[in-house]
Short mmCIF file of C-alpha atoms in Angstrom, two decimals:
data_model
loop_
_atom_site.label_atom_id
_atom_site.label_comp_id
_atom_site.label_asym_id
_atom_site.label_seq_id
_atom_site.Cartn_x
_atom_site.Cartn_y
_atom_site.Cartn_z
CA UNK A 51 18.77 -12.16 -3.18
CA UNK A 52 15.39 -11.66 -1.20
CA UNK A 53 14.86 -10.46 1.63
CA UNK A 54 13.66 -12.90 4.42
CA UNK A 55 10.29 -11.46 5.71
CA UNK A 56 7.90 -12.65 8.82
CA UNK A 57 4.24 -13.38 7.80
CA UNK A 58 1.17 -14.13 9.86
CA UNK A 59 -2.03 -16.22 8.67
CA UNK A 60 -4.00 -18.59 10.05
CA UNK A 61 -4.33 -22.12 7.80
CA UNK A 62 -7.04 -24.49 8.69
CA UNK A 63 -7.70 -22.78 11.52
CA UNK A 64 -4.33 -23.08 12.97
CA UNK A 65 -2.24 -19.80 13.69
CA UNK A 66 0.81 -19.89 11.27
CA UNK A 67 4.20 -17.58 11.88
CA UNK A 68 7.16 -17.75 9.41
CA UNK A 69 9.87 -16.14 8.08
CA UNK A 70 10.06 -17.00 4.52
CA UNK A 71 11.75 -15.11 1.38
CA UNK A 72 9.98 -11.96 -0.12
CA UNK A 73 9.78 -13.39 -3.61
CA UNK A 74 7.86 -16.43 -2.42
CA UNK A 75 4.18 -17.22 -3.59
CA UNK A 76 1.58 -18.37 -1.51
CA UNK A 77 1.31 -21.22 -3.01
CA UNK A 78 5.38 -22.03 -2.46
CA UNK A 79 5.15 -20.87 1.34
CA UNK A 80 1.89 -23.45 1.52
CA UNK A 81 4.06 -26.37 -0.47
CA UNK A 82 7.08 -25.67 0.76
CA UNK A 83 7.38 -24.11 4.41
CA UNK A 84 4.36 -25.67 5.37
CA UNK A 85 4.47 -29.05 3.60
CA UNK A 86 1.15 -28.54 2.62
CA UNK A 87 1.15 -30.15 -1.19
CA UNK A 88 -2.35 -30.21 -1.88
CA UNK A 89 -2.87 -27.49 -4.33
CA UNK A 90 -0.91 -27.87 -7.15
CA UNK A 91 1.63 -25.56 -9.87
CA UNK A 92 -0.37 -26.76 -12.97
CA UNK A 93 0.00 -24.03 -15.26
CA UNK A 94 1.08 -21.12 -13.27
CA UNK A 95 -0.75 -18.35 -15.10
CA UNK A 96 -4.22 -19.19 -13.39
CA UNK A 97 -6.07 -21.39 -15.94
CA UNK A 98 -5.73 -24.49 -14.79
CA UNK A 99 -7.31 -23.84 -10.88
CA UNK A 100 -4.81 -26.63 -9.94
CA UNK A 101 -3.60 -24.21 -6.89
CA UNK A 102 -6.99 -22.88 -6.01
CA UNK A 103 -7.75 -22.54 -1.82
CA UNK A 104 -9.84 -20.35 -0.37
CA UNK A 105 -8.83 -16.63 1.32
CA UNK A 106 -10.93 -15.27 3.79
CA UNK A 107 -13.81 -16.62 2.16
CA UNK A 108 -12.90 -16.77 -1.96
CA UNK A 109 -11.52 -18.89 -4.01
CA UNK A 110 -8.28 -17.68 -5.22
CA UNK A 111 -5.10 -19.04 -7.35
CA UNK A 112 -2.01 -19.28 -4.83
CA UNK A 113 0.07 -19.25 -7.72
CA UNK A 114 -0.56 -15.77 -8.30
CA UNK A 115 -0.51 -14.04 -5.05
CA UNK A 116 2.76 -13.07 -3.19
CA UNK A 117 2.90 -14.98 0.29
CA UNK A 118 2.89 -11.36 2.02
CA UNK A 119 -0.64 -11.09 0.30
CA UNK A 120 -1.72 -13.51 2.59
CA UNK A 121 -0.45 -11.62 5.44
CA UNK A 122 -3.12 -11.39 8.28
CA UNK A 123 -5.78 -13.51 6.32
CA UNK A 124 -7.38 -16.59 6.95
CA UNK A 125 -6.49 -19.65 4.74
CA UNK A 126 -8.34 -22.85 3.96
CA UNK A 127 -6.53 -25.48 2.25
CA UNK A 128 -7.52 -28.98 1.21
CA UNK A 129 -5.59 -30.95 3.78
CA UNK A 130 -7.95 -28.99 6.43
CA UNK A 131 -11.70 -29.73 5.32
CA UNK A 132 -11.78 -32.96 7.27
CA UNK A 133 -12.84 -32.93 10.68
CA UNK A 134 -12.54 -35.37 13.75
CA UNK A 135 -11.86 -37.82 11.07
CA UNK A 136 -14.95 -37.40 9.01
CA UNK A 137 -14.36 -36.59 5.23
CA UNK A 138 -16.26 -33.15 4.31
CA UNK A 139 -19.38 -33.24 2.52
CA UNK A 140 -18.06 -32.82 -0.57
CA UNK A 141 -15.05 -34.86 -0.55
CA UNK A 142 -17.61 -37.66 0.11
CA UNK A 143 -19.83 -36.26 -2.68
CA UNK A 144 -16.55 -36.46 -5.05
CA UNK A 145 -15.81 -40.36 -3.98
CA UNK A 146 -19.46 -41.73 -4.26
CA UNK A 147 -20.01 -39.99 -7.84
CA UNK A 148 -16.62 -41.09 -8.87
CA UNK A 149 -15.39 -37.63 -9.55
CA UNK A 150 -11.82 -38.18 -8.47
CA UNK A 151 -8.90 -39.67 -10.77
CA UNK A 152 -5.33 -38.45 -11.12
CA UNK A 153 -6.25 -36.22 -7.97
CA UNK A 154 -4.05 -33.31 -9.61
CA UNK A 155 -7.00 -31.09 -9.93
CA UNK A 156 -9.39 -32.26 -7.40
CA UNK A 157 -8.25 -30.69 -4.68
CA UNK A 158 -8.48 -27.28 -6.54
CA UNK A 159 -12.32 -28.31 -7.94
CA UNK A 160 -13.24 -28.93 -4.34
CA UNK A 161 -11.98 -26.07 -3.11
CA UNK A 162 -13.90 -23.66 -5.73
CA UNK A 163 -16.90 -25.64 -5.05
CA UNK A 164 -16.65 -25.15 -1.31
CA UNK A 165 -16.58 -21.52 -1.94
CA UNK A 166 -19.58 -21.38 -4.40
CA UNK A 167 -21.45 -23.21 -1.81
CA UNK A 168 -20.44 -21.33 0.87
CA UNK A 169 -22.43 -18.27 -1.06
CA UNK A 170 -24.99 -20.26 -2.55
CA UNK A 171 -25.70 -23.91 -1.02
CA UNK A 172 -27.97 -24.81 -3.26
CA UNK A 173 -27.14 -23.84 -7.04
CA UNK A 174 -28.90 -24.98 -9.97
CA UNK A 175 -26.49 -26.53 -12.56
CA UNK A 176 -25.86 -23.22 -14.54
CA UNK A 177 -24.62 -21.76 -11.21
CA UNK A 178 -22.08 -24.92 -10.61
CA UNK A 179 -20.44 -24.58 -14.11
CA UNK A 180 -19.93 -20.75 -14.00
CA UNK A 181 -18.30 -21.36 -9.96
CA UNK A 182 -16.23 -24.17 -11.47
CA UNK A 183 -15.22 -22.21 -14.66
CA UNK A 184 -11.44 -21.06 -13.44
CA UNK A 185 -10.72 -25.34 -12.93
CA UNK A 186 -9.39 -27.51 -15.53
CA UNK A 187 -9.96 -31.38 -15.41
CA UNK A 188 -8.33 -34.01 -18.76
CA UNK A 189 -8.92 -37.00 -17.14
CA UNK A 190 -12.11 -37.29 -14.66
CA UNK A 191 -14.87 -35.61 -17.09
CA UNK A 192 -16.92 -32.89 -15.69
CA UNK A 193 -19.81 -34.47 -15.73
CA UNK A 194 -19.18 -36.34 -12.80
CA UNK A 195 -17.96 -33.37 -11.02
CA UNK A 196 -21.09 -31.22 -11.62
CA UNK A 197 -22.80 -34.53 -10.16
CA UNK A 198 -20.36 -34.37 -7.10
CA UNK A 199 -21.17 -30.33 -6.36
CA UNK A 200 -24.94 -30.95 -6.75
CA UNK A 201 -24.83 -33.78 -4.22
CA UNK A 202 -23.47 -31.32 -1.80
CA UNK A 203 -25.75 -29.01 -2.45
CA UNK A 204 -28.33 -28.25 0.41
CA UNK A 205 -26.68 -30.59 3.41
CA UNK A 206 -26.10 -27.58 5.69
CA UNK A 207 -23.50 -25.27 6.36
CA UNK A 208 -20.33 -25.93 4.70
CA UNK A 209 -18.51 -22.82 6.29
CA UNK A 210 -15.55 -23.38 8.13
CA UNK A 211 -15.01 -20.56 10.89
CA UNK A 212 -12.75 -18.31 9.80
CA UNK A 213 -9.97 -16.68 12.20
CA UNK A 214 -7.91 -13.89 12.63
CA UNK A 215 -4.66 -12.94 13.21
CA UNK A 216 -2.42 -9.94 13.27
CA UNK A 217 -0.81 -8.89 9.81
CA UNK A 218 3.53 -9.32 10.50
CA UNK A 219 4.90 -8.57 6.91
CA UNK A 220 6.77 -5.42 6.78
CA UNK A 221 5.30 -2.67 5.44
CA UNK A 222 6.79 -1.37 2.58
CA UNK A 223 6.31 -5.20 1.18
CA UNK A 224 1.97 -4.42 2.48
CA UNK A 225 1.32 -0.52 3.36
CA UNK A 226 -1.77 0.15 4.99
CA UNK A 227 -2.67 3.51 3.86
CA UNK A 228 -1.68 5.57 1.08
CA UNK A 229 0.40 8.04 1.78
CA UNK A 230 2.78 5.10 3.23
CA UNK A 231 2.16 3.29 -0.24
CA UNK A 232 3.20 6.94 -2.12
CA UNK A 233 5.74 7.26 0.07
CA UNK A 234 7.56 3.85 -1.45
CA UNK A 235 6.69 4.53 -5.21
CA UNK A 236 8.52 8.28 -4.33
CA UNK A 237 11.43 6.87 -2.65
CA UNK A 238 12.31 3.91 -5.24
CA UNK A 239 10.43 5.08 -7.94
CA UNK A 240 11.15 2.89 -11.27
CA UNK A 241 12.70 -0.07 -8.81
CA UNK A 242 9.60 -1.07 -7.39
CA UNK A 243 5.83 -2.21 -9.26
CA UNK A 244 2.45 -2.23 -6.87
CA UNK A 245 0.48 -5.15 -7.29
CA UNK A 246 -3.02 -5.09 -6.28
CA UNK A 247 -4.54 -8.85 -7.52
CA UNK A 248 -1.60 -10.17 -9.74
CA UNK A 249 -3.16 -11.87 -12.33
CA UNK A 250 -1.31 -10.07 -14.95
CA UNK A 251 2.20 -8.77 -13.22
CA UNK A 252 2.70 -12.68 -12.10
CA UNK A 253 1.93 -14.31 -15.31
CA UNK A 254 4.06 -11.96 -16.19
CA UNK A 255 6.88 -12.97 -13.75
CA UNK A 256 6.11 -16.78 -14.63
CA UNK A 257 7.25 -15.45 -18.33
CA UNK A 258 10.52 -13.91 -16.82
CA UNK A 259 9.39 -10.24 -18.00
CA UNK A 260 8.95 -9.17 -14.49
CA UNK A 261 10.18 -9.94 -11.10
CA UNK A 262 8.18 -10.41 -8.12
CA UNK A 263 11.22 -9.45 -5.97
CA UNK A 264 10.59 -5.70 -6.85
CA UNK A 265 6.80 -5.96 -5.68
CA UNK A 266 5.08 -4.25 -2.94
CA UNK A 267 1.14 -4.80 -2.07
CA UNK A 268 -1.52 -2.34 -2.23
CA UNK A 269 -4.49 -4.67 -1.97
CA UNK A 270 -4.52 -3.47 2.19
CA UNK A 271 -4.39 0.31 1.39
CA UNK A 272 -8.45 1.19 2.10
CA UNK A 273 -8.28 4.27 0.05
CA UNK A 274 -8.16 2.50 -3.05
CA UNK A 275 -11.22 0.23 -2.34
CA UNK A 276 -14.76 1.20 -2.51
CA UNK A 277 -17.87 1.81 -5.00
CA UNK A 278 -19.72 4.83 -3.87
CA UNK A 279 -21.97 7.48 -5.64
CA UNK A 280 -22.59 11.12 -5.25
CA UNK A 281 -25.50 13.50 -7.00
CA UNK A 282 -23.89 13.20 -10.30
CA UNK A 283 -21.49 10.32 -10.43
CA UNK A 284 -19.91 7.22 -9.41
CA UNK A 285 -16.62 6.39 -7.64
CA UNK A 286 -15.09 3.12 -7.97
CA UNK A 287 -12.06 2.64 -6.62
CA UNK A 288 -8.71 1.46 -7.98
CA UNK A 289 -8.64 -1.81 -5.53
CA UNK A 290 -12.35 -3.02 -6.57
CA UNK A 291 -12.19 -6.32 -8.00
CA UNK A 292 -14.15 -7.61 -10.69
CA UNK A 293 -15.82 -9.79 -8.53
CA UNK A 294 -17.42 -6.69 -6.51
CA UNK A 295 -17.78 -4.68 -9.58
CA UNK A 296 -19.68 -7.38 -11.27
CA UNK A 297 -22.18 -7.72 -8.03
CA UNK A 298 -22.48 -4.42 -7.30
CA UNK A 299 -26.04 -2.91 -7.96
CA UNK A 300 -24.41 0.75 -8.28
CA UNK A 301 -22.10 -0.20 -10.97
CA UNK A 302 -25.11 -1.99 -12.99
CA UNK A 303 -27.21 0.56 -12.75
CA UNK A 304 -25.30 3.74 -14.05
CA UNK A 305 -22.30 1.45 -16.07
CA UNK A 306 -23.82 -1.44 -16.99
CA UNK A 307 -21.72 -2.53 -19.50
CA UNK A 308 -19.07 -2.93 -17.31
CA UNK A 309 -20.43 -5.82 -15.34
CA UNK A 310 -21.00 -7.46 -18.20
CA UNK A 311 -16.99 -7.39 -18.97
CA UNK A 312 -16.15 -8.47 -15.71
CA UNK A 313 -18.30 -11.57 -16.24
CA UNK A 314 -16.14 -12.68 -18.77
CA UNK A 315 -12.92 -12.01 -17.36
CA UNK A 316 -11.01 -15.63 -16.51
CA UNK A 317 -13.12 -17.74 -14.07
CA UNK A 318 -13.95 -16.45 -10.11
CA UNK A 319 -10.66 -16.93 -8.84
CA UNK A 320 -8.73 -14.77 -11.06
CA UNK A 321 -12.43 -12.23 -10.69
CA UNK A 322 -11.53 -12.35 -7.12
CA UNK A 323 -7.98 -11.14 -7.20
CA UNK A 324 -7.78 -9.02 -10.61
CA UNK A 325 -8.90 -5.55 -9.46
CA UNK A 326 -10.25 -2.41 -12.21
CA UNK A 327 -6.69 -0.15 -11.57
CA UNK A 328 -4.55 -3.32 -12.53
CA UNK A 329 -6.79 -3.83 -16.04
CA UNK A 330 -5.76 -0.16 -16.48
CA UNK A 331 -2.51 0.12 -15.37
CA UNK A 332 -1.49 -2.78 -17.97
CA UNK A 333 -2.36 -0.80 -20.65
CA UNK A 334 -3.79 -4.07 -22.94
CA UNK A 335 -5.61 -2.80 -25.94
CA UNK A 336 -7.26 -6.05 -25.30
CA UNK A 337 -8.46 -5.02 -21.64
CA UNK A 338 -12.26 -6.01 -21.72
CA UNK A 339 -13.35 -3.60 -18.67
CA UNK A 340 -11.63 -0.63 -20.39
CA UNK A 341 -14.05 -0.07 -23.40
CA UNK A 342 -16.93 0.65 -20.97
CA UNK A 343 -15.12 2.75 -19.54
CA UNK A 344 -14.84 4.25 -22.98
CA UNK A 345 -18.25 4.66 -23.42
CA UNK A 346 -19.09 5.85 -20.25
CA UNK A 347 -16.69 9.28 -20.63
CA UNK A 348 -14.64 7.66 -17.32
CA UNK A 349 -12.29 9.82 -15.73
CA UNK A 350 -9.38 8.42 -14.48
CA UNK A 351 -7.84 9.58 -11.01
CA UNK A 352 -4.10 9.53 -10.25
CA UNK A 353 -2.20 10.30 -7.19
CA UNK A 354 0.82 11.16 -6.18
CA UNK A 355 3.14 12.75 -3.21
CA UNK A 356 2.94 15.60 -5.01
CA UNK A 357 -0.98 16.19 -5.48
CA UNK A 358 -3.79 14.57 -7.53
CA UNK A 359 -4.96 15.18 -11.21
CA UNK A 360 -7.73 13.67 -13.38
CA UNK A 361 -6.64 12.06 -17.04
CA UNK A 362 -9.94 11.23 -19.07
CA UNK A 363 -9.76 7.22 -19.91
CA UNK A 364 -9.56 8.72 -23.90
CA UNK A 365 -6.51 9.92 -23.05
CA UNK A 366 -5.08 7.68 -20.72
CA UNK A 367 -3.24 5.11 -23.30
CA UNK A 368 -0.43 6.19 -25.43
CA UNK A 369 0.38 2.96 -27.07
CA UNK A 370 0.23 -1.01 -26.57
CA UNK A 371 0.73 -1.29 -22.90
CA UNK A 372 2.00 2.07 -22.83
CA UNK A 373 -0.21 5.25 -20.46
CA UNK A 374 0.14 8.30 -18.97
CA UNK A 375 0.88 7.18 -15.59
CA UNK A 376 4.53 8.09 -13.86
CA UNK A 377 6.62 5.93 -11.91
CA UNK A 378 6.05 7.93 -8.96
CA UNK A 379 1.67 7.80 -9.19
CA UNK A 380 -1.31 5.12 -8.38
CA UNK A 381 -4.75 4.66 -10.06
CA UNK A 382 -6.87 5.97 -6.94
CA UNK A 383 -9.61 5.73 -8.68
CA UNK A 384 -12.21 5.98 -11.84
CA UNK A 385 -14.78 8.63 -11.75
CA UNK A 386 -17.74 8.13 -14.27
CA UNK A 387 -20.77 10.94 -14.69
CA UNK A 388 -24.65 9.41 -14.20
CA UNK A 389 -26.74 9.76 -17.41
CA UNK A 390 -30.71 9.32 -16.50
CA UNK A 391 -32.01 6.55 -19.00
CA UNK A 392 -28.63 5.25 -19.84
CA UNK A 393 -28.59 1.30 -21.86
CA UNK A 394 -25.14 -0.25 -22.70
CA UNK A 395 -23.73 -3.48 -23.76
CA UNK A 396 -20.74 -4.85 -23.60
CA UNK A 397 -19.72 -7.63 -26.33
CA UNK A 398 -16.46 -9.84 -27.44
CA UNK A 399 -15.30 -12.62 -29.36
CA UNK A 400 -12.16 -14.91 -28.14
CA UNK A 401 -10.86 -17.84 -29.28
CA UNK A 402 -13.31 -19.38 -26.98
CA UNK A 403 -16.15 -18.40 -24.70
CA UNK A 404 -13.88 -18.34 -21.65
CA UNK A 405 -10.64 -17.69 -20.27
CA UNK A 406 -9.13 -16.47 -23.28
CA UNK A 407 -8.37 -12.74 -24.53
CA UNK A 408 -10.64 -10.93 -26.68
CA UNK A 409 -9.95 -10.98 -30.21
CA UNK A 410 -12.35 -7.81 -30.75
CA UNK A 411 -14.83 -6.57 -28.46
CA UNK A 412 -17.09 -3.49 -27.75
CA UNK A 413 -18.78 -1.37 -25.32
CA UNK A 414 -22.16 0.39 -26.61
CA UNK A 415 -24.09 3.09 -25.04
CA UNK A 416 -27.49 5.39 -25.23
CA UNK A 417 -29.53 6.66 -24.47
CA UNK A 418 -33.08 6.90 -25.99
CA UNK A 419 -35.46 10.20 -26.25
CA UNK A 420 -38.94 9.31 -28.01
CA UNK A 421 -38.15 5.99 -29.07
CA UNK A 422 -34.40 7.93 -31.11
CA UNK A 423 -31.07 7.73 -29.95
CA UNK A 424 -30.27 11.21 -28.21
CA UNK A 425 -26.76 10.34 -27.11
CA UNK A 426 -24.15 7.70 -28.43
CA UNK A 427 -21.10 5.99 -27.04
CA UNK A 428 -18.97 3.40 -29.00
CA UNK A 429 -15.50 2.17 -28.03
CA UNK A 430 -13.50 -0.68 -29.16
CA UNK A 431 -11.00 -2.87 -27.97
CA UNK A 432 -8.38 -5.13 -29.37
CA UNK A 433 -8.77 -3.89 -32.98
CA UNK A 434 -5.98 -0.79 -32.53
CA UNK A 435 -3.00 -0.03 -30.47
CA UNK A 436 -5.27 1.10 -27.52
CA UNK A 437 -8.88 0.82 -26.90
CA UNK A 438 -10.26 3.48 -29.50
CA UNK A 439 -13.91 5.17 -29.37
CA UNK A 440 -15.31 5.54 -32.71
CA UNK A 441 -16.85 9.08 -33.27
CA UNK A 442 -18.01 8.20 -37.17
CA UNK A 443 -19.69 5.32 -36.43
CA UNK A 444 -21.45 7.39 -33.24
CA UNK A 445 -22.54 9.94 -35.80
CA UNK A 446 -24.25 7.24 -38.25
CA UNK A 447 -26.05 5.66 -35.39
CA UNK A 448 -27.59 8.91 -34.09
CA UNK A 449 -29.57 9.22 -37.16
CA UNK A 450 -31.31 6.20 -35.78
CA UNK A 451 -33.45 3.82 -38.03
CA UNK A 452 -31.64 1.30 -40.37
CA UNK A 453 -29.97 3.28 -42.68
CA UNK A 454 -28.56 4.61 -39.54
CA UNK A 455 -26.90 1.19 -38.25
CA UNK A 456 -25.85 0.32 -41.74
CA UNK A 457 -23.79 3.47 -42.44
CA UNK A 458 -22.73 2.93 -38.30
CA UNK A 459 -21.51 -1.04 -39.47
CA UNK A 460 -19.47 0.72 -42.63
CA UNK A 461 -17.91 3.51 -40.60
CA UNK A 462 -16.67 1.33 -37.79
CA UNK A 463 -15.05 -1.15 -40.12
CA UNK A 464 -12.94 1.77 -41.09
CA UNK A 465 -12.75 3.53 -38.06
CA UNK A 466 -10.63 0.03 -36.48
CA UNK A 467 -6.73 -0.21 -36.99
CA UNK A 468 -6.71 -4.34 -36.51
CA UNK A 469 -3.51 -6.55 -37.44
CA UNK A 470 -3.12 -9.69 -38.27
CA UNK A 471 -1.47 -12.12 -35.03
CA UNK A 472 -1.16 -15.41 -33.19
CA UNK A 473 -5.29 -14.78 -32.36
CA UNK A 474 -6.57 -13.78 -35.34
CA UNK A 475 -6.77 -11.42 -38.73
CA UNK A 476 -7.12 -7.87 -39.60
CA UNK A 477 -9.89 -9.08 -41.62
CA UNK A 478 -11.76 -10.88 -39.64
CA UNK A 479 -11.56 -8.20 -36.56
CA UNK A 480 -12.39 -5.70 -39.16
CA UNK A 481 -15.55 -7.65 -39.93
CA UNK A 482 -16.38 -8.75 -37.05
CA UNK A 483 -16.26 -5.11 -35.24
CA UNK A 484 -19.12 -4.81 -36.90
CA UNK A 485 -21.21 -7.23 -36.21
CA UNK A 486 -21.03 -7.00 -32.63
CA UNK A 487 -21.94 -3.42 -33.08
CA UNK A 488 -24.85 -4.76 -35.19
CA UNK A 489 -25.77 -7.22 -32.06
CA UNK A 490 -25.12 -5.07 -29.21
CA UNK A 491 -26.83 -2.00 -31.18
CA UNK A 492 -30.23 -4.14 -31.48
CA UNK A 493 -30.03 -5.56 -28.04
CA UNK A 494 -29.93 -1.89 -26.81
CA UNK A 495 -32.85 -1.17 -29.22
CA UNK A 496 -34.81 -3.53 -28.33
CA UNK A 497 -34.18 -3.22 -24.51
#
């Protein structure tokens, strides 16, 4: 049974004090404890954006953060946009273009949009689709909805004020440093998982191959977070998210594929939550930020209560969500050495252009000397048991020219290890390995 914790948020501005069960999402506390039935379960698994509301500032899925998550933050909901009995901008926006039928994802699409606007107020209609992109709608039609957004676009300040309160959950459900979050994974080591964002462990607990009951938080512990660089490399910490990875100049400019994955992973909410040490830690052979990583020699740092050691990302996976990592150690961290004049790309193919899991994808890198490649990088994902670099197909494309790319497209098709599955065939991956290399090899070239 699970324990009965006390939490501490405010929602709509209003200060909020419970004691609710450990196990409980925030999006049960909000429907539940707080009658608050506005966001939706749609899917559970954070496609659908049925549950979205906004957390201190972003657009998350409820359905796939822990209520303790919450703990200390500032909440927005739908049922708190109106004010003094005026409808918000964009609820008005939503009833004059007509966007607004069943009303089970509405509240979810205004929500996301309130947060994209609250960043941008005045987006052009590229910038609309890509903020919407993690909501589902099967009965309004999104071209009314785009139409909705735009008409709120540019009528002022949409922020709501956020407040603060003072975290109450217990710490070893939320540490706040990490030597109290070691401390936990020492003393119950293989009873309890961290969870950072949650978009995989609670899909996975939605699937009944995990519990959330044997969770504990690390999103709060500030040693994980951070992007920082020093003379010859770049830090990025465990906790970033692929939202900050994806805006952060740093990371573009010394591993720029890796933006470029983060782009495509899910829509904002689940960019928002899903943080660089979970993508690791699951061990996917899918994973789509773990081939640049690949191709940009990474380092991977652990930690422990007993001491620290470096694994290189190469030799971090051992088999299909399988790694190195001990029950007792945390991701602190991924270390990855500057290289002056470095170009990269970062490709995939899924069974559609979004929110879906890459049937095959690659990371590219190198660097040029006198119009020749000087130094090659070329990793793989979701054609092998674990993300693979491909040292053959490095060698062919060194020679340059091509001759050079052709022997490069026949070495990598042997180089993968695909199978046939649910998402697609060993031929087909096999094939289509390389033409992405082919693509991201002359969009490099041509750079």
């Amino acid at each position: 049974m699970a324990d009965l914790i006390d939490l501490a948020f405010t929602v709509n501005r209003q200060t909020v004090r419970l004691r609710t069960q450990s196990d409980k999402r925030l999006l049960d506390v909000l429907r539940e404890d707080l009658r608050l039935t506005g966001a939706k379960e749609g899917c559970g698994k954070g496609e659908c954006g049925a549950c979205t509301v906004i957390l201190d500032g972003q657009a998350v899925d409820s359905c796939l953060m822990m209520a303790y998550q919450a703990d200390g933050g500032d909440v927005q909901t739908i049922e708190g946009l109106a004010e003094a009995g005026r409808l918000h901008p964009l609820q008005d926006a939503f009833i004059e273009k007509g966007g607004v039928q069943c009303g089970i994802c509405i509240p979810g699409m205004v929500l996301a949009a309130k947060a994209m606007l609250d960043r941008d107020p005045e987006p052009d209609p590229a910038a609309i689709r890509a903020g919407l992109a993690g909501n589902l709608c099967r009965c309004t039609g999104y071209t009314k909805i785009f139409e909705a957004v735009e008409e709120a676009s540019g009528v002022g300040s949409l922020k709501i004020p956020a407040s603060t309160v003072t975290p109450a959950a217990p710490g070893y459900f939320r540490p706040r440093t990490l030597d109290d979050a070691l401390e936990i994974l020492a003393q119950r080591s293989g009873e309890v998982r961290p969870v950072a964002g949650g978009t995989d462990v609670l899909v996975q607990a939605k699937d009944g191959t995990a519990r959330r009951g044997a969770l504990f938080d690390v999103s709060a512990v500030p040693e994980l977070k951070d992007i920082r660089e020093t003379d010859d490399h770049v830090w990025i910490g465990a906790g970033s998210t692929h939202t900050e990875m994806l805006e952060s100049k740093m990371v573009a400019r010394w591993v720029p594929a890796l933006p470029q994955a983060c782009a495509v992973i899910g829509g904002p909410q689940i960019r928002n939550r899903g943080t660089l040490g979970g993508n690791l830690a699951h061990g996917s052979p899918a994973a789509d930020t773990v081939p640049p990583l690949f191709a940009a020699d990474a380092v991977i740092e652990l930690v422990s209560v007993n001491g620290r050691r470096d694994v290189p990302v190469a030799e971090f996976f051992t088999g299909v969500r399988e790694t190195v990592l001990a029950p007792d150690e945390l991701i602190l961290g991924v270390r990855v050495p500057k290289r002056a004049g470095l170009r990269a790309a970062f490709l995939r193919l899924g069974q559609r252009q979004a929110q879906a899991i890459s049937k095959v994808s690659i990371a590219v890198a190198m660097v040029f000397q006198d119009g020749k490649p000087d130094w090659v990088r070329v990793a793989l994902g979701a054609v092998a048991p674990t993300v693979i670099r491909a040292p053959e197909t490095e060698k062919a494309l060194m020679a340059g020219g091509y001759e050079g790319l052709k022997r490069a497209k026949d070495a990598v098709r042997q180089e993968v290890q695909p199978i046939d599955d649910i998402r697609s065939t060993q031929a087909y991956r096999r094939e289509m390995a390389a033409v992405l290399l082919e693509r991201a090899v002359r969009a490099l070239a041509e750079a």
